[in-house]
Structure formats: C-alpha cells, structure tokens
PDB file of C-alpha atoms and ligand atoms in Angstrom:
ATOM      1  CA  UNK A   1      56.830 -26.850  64.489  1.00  0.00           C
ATOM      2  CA  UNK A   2      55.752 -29.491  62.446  1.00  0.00           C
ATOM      3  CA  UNK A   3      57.737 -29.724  59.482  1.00  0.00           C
ATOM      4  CA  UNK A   4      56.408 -30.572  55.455  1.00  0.00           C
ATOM      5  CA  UNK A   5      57.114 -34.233  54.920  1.00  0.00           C
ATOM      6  CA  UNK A   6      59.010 -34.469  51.310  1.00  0.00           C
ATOM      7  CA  UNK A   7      59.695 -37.585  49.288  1.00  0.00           C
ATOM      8  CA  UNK A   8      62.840 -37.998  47.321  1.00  0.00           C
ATOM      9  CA  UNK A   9      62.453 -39.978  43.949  1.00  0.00           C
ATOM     10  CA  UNK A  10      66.310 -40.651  42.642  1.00  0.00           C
ATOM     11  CA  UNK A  11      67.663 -43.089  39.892  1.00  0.00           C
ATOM     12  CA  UNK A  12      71.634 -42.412  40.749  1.00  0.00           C
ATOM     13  CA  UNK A  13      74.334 -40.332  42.482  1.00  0.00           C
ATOM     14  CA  UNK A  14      71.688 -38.257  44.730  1.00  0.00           C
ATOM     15  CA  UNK A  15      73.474 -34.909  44.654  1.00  0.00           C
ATOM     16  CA  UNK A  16      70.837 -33.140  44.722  1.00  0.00           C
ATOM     17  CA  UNK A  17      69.213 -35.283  47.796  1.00  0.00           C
ATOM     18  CA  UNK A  18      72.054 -34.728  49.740  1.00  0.00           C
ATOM     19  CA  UNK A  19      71.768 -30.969  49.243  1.00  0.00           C
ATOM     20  CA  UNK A  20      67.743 -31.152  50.503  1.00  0.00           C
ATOM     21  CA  UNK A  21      69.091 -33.208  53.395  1.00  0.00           C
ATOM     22  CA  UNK A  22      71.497 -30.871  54.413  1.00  0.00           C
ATOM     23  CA  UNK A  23      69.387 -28.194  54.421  1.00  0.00           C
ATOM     24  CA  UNK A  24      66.479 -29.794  55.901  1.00  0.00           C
ATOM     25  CA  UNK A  25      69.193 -31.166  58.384  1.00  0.00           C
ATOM     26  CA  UNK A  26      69.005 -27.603  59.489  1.00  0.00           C
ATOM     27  CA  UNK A  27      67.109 -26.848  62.812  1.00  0.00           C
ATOM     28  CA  UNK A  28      64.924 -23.666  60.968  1.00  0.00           C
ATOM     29  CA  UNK A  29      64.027 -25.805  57.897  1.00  0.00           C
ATOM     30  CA  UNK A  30      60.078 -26.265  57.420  1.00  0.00           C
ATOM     31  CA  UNK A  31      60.867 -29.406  55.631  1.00  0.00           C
ATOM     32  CA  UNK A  32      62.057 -33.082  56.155  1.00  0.00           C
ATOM     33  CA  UNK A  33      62.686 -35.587  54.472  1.00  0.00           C
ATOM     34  CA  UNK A  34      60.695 -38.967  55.421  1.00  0.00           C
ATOM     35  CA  UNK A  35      61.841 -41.411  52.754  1.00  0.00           C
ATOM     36  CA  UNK A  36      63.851 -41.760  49.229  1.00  0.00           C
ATOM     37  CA  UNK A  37      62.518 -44.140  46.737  1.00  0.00           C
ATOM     38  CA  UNK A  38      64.782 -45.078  43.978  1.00  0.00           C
ATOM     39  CA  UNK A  39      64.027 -47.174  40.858  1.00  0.00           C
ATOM     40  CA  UNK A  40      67.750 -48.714  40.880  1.00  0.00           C
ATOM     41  CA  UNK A  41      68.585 -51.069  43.208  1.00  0.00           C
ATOM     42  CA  UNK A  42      72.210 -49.970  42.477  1.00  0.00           C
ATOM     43  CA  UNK A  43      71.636 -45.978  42.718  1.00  0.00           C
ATOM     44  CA  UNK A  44      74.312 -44.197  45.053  1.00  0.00           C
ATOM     45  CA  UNK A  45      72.011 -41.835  46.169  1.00  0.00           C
ATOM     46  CA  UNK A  46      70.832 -44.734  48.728  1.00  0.00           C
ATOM     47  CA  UNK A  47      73.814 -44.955  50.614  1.00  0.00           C
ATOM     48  CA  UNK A  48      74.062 -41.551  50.713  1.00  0.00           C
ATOM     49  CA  UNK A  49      70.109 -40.801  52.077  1.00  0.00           C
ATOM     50  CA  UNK A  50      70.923 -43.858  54.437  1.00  0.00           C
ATOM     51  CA  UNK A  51      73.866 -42.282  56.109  1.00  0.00           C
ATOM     52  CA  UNK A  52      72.116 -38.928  56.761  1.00  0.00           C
ATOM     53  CA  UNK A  53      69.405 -41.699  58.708  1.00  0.00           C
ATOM     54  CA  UNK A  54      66.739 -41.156  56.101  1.00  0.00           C
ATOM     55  CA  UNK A  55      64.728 -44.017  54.968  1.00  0.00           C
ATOM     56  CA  UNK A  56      65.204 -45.404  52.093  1.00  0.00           C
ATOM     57  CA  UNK A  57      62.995 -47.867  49.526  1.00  0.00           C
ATOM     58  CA  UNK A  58      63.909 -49.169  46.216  1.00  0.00           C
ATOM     59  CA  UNK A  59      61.093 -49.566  43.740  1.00  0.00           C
ATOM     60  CA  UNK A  60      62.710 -51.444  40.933  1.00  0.00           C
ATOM     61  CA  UNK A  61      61.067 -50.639  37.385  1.00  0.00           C
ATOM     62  CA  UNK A  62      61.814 -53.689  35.651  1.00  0.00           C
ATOM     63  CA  UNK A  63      60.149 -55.510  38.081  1.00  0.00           C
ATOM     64  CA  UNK A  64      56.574 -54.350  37.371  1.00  0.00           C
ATOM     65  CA  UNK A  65      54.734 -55.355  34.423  1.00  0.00           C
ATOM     66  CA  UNK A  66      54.079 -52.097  33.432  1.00  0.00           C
ATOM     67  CA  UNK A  67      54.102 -48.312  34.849  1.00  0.00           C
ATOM     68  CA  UNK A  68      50.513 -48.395  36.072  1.00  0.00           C
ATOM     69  CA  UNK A  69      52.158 -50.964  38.640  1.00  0.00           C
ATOM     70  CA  UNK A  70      55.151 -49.424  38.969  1.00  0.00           C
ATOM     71  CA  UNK A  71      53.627 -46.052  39.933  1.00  0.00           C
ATOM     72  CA  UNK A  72      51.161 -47.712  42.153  1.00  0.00           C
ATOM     73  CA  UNK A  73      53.860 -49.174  44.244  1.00  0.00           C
ATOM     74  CA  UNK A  74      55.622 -45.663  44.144  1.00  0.00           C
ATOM     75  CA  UNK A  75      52.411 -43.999  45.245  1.00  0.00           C
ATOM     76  CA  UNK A  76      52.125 -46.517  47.922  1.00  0.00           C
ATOM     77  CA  UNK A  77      55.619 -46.240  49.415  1.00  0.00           C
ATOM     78  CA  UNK A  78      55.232 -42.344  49.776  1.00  0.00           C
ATOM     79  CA  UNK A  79      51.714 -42.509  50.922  1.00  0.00           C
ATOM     80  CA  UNK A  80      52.721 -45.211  53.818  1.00  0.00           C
ATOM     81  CA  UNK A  81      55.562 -42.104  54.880  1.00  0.00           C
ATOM     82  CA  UNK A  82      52.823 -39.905  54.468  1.00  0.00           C
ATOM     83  CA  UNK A  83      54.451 -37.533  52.075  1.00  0.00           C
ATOM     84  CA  UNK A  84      53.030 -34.201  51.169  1.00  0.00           C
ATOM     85  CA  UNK A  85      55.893 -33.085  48.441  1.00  0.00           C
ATOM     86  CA  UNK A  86      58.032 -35.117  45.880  1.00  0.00           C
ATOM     87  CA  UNK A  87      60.975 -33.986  44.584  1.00  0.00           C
ATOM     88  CA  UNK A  88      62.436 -35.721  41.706  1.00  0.00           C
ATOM     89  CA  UNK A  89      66.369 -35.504  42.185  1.00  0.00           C
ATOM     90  CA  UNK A  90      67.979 -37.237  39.006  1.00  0.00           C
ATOM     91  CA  UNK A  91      64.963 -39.118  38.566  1.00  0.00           C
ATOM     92  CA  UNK A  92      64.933 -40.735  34.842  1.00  0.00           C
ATOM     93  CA  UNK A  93      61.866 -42.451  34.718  1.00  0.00           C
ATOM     94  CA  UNK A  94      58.748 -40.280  33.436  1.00  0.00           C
ATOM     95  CA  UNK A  95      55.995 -40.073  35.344  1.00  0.00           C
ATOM     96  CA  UNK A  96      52.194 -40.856  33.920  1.00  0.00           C
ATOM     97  CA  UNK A  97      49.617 -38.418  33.792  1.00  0.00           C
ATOM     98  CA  UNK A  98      47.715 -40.149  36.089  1.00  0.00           C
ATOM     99  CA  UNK A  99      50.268 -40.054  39.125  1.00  0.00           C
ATOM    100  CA  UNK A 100      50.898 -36.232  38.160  1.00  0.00           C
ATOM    101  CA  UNK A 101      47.028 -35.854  38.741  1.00  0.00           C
ATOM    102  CA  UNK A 102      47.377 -37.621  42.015  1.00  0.00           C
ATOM    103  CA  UNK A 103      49.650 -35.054  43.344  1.00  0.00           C
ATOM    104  CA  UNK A 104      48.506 -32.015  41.891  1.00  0.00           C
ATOM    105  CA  UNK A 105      51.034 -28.879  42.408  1.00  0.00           C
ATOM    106  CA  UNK A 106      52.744 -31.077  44.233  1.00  0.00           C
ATOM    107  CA  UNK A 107      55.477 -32.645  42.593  1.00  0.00           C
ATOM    108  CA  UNK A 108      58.908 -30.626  42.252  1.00  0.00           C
ATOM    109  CA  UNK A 109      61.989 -31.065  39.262  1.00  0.00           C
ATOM    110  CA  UNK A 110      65.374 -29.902  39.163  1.00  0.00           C
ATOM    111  CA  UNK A 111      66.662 -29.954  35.657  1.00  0.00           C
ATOM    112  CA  UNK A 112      70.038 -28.729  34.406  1.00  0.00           C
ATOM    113  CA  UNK A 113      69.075 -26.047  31.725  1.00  0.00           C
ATOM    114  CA  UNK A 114      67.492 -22.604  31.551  1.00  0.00           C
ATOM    115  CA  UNK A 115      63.696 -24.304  30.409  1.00  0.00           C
ATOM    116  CA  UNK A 116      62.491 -23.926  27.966  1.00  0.00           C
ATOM    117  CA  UNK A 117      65.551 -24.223  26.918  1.00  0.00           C
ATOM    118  CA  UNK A 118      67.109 -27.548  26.011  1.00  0.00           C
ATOM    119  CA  UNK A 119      64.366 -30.241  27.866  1.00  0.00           C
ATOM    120  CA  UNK A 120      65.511 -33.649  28.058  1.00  0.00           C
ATOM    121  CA  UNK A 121      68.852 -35.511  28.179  1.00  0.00           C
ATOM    122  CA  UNK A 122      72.468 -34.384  27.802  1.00  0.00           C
ATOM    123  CA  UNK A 123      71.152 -31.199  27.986  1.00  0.00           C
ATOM    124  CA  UNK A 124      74.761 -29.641  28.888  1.00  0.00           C
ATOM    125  CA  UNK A 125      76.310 -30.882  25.872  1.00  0.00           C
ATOM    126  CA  UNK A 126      73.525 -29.691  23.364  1.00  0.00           C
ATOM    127  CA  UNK A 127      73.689 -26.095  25.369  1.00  0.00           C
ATOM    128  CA  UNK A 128      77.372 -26.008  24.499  1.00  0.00           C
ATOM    129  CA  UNK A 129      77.454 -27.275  20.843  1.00  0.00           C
ATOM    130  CA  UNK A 130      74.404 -25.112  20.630  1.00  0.00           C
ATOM    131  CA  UNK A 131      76.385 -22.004  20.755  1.00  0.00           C
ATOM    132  CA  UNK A 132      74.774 -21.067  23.832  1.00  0.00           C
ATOM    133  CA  UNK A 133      76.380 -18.253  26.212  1.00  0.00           C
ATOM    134  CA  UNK A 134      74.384 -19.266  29.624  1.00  0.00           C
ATOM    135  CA  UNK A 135      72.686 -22.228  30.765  1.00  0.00           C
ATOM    136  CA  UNK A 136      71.887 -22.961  34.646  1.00  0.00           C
ATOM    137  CA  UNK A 137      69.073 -24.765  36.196  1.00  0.00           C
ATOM    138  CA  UNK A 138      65.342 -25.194  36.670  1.00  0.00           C
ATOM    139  CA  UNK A 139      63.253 -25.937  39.523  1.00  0.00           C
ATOM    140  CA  UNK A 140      59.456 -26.248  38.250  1.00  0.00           C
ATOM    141  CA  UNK A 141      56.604 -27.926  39.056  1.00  0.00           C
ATOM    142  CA  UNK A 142      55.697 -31.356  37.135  1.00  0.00           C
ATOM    143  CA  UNK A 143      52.965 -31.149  34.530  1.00  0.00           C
ATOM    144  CA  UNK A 144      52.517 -34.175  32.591  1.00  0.00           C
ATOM    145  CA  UNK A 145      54.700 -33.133  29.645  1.00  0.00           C
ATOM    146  CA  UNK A 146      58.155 -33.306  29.990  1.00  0.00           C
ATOM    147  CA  UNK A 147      60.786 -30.148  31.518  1.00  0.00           C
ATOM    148  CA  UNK A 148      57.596 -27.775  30.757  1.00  0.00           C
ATOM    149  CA  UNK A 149      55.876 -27.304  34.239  1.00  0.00           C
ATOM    150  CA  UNK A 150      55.384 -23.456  36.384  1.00  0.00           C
ATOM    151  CA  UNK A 151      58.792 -22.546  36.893  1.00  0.00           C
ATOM    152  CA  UNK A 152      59.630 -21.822  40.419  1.00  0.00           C
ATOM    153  CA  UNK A 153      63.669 -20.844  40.123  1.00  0.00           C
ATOM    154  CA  UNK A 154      66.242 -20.681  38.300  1.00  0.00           C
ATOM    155  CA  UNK A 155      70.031 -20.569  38.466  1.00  0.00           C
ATOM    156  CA  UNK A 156      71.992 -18.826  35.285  1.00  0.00           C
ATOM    157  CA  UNK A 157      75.708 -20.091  34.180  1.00  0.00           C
ATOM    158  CA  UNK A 158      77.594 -18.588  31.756  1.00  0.00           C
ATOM    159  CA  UNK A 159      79.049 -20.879  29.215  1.00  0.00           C
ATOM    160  CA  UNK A 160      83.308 -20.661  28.781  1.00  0.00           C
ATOM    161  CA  UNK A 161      84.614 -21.063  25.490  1.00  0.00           C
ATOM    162  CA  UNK A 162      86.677 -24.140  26.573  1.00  0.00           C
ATOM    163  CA  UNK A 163      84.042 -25.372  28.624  1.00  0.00           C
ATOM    164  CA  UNK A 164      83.339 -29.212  28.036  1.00  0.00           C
ATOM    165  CA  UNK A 165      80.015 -31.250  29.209  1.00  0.00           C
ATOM    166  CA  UNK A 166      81.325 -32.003  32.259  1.00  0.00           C
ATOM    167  CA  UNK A 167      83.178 -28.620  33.568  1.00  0.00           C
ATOM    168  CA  UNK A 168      79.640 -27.307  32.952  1.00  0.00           C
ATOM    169  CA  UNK A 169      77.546 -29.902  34.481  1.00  0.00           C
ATOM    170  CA  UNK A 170      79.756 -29.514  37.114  1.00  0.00           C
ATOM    171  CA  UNK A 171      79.110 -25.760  37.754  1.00  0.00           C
ATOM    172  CA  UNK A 172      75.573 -25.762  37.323  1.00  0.00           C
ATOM    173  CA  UNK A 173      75.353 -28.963  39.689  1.00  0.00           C
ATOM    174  CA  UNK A 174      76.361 -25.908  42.193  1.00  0.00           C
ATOM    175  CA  UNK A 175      73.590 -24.129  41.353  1.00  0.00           C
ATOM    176  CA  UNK A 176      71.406 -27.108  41.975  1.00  0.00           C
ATOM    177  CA  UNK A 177      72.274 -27.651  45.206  1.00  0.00           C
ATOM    178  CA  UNK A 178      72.091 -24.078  46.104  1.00  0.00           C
ATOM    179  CA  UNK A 179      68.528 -23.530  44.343  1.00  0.00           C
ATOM    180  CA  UNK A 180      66.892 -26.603  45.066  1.00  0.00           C
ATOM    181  CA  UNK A 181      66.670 -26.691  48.714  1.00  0.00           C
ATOM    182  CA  UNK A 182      65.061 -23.018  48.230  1.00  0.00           C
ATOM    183  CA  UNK A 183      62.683 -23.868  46.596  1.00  0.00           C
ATOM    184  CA  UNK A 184      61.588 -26.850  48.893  1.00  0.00           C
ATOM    185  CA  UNK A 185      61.746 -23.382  51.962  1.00  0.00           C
ATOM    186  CA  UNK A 186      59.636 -21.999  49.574  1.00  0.00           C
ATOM    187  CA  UNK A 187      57.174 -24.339  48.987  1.00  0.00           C
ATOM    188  CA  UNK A 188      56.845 -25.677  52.561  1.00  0.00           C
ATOM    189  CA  UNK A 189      56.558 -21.742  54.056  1.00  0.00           C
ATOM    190  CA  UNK A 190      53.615 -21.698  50.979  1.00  0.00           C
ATOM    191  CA  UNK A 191      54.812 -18.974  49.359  1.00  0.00           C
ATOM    192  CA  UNK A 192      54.277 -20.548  45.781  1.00  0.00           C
ATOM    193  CA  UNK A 193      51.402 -19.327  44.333  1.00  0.00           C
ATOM    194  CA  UNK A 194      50.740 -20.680  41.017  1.00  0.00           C
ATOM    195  CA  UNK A 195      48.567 -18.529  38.505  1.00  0.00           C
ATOM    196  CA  UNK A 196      48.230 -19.562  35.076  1.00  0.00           C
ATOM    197  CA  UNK A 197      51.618 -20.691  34.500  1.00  0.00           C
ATOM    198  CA  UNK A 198      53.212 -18.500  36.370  1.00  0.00           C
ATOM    199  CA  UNK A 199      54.310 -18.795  39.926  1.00  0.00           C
ATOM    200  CA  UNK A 200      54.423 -16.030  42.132  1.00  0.00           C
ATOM    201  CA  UNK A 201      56.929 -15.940  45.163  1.00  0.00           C
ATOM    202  CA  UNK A 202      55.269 -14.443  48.093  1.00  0.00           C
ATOM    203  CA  UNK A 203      56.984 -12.165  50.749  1.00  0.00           C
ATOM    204  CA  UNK A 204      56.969 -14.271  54.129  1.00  0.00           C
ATOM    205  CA  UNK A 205      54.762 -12.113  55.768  1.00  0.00           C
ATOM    206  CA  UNK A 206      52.033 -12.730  53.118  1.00  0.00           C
ATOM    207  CA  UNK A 207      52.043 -16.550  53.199  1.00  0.00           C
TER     208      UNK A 207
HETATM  209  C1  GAR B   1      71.201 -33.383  37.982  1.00  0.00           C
HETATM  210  O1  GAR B   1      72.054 -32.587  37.204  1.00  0.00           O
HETATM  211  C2  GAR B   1      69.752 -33.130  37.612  1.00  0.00           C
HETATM  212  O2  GAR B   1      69.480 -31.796  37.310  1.00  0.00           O
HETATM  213  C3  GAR B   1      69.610 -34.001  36.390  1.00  0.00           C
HETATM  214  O3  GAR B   1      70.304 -35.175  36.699  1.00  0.00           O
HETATM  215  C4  GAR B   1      71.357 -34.871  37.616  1.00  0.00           C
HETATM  216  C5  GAR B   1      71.199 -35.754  38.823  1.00  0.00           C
HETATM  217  O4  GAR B   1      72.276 -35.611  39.689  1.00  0.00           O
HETATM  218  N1  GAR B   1      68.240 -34.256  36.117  1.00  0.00           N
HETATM  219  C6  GAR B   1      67.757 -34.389  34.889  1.00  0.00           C
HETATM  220  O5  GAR B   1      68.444 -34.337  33.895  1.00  0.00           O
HETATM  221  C7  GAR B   1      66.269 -34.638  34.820  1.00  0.00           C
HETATM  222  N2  GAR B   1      65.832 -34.557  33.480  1.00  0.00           N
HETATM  223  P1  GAR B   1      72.166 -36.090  41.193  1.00  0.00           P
HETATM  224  O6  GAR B   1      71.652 -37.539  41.157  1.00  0.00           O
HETATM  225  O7  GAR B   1      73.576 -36.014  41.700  1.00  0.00           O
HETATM  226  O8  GAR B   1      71.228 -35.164  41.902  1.00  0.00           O
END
C-alpha cells in the first residue's frame, strides 16, 4: 500500500505532530509523514518529529527578505519530500494566497475553537471571558483568509465555571490529538468531498 505523503508545518511544542505520528506510526494508516518544516530554529516539535525518525527542516522566517522567499523555500522543502498534504500543527505564520493556490484543497488546520467561533489567537481565553458554555476544535481546510476554510471536524468541550485558559486548552488539546489524525484517515482514504463550502464525509465504500 502506498501511503499519502503529509508535511508537517510547526512553530513550537508539536503536540499535535506527535499525535499524526503516532497514528500514522500505525501499520493500517494511509498516511506518513515524510518531513516537518518549522519556522523556529528553537521549536520543540523538532526533537520530538526527530525521535519518532521523521525528517525534519527548519525554514527560519527572519531569514528571508520577505514571505514570497520564505514560502518559496517552504514550497521547495516539501516539494523535494514530495508531499501531497500539509498540515499546519501550531503553525503561527500565515500563509499567502499564492502558496494556498499552489496547494489547492490541500492544506489542513487544527485550531482550538468551535469556527467560526473565536478565529485567531488566545482563542481559549476570549471563549471563556466570552461567556461561552462549549468550545473544542477545528480541523478545516486552508482558504486564504484566516480560521475560515471547509470545515472537516470538529471536537466540542464544555466550558467549567472555574475553568482557566489553560485547564481548557488543556482539554481541548485532547480533542486535537484525537480529531486531527482523523481527519488526515480521512483525507488520505479520499473521503473529503468538498462542495461549496461544505465538506461531505464519504462512507468507505464510496471513496
Ligand atoms: C494547538 O492548540 C493548535 O490548535 C493551536 O496551537 C496549538 C499548538 O500546539 N493552533 C492555533 O492556534 C492556530 N491558529 P502543538 O504545537 O502542541 O500542536
């Protein structure tokens, strides 16, 4: 079986790729990942792909003149490992509209709120001060604007009354790991099919 090659783009702790390795550690998985590119020399995330064998490249934004060059040297470094999904795991740069274009469809997010609810940062604290009762997490495609691409899954958590940014972060960072490699079985059996802005989950017999 020849397995979907995936692309990991991180900027820190690389929860989230260690929960895609795991599970594409796993001798049924129709993925694998072939290399994850971080733009921090100092993200923990490397370590972590390196000890699961996985190769690793940094691609350091401050040392490109601007984003067209930084994005060309991404593009490059997943094109040499011949990638045919990106996931961004904690990934904190934005990407262009032009590198969105050059994957079309093809570029997964995991983001820690119920979208459209509360895009951006520090999204767990403005759920909570928001009054909120549930946030979760979001696996969607990438369109070029921000935390508003075809949703694939999501993950709901209630929010506690004593709850604090972090004891909630840290439960729906348990719902990451769970959804996220699920969607990557997902895509890779090609059982996303995306109509309008709405993506349909096909039964495996169908795909
Ligand atoms: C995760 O909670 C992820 O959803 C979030 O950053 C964290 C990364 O953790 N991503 C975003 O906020 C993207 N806008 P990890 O590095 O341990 O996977």
């Amino acid at each position: 079986m020849s397995r979907l090659k995936v692309g990991v783009l991180v900027s820190g702790r690389g929860s989230n790729m260690e929960a895609l390795a795991e599970a594409c550690g796993a001798d049924d998985h129709p993925a694998e990942i072939s290399v994850v590119v971080s733009n921090r020399p100092d993200a923990a995330g490397l370590e972590r792909a390196a000890s699961f064998g996985i190769a690793t490249e940094v691609v350091d934004h401050t040392a490109f003149a601007d984003k067209v060059a930084f994005e060309a040297e991404v593009i490059r470094v997943l094109e040499e490992h011949g990638v045919e999904l990106i996931c961004l795991a904690g990934f904190m740069r934005v990407l262009s509209e032009d590198f969105v274009a050059r994957f079309p469809h093809k570029i997964l997010n995991i983001h820690p709120s119920l979208l459209p609810a509360f895009p951006g940062l520090e999204v767990q604290r403005k759920a909570i001060e928001h009054g909120a009762r549930f946030s979760g997490c979001t696996v969607h495609f990438v369109v070029p604007e921000v935390d508003a691409g075809p949703i694939v899954l999501q993950a709901v958590v209630p929010i506690e009354q004593d709850d604090t940014e972090d004891t909630l972060a840290a439960r729906i960072l348990e719902q990451e790991h769970r959804i996220y490699p699920e969607a990557v079985r997902l895509f890779a059996e090609r059982r996303l099919r995306i109509e309008d802005r709405v993506v349909r989950i096909l039964p495996q017999t169908e795909a």
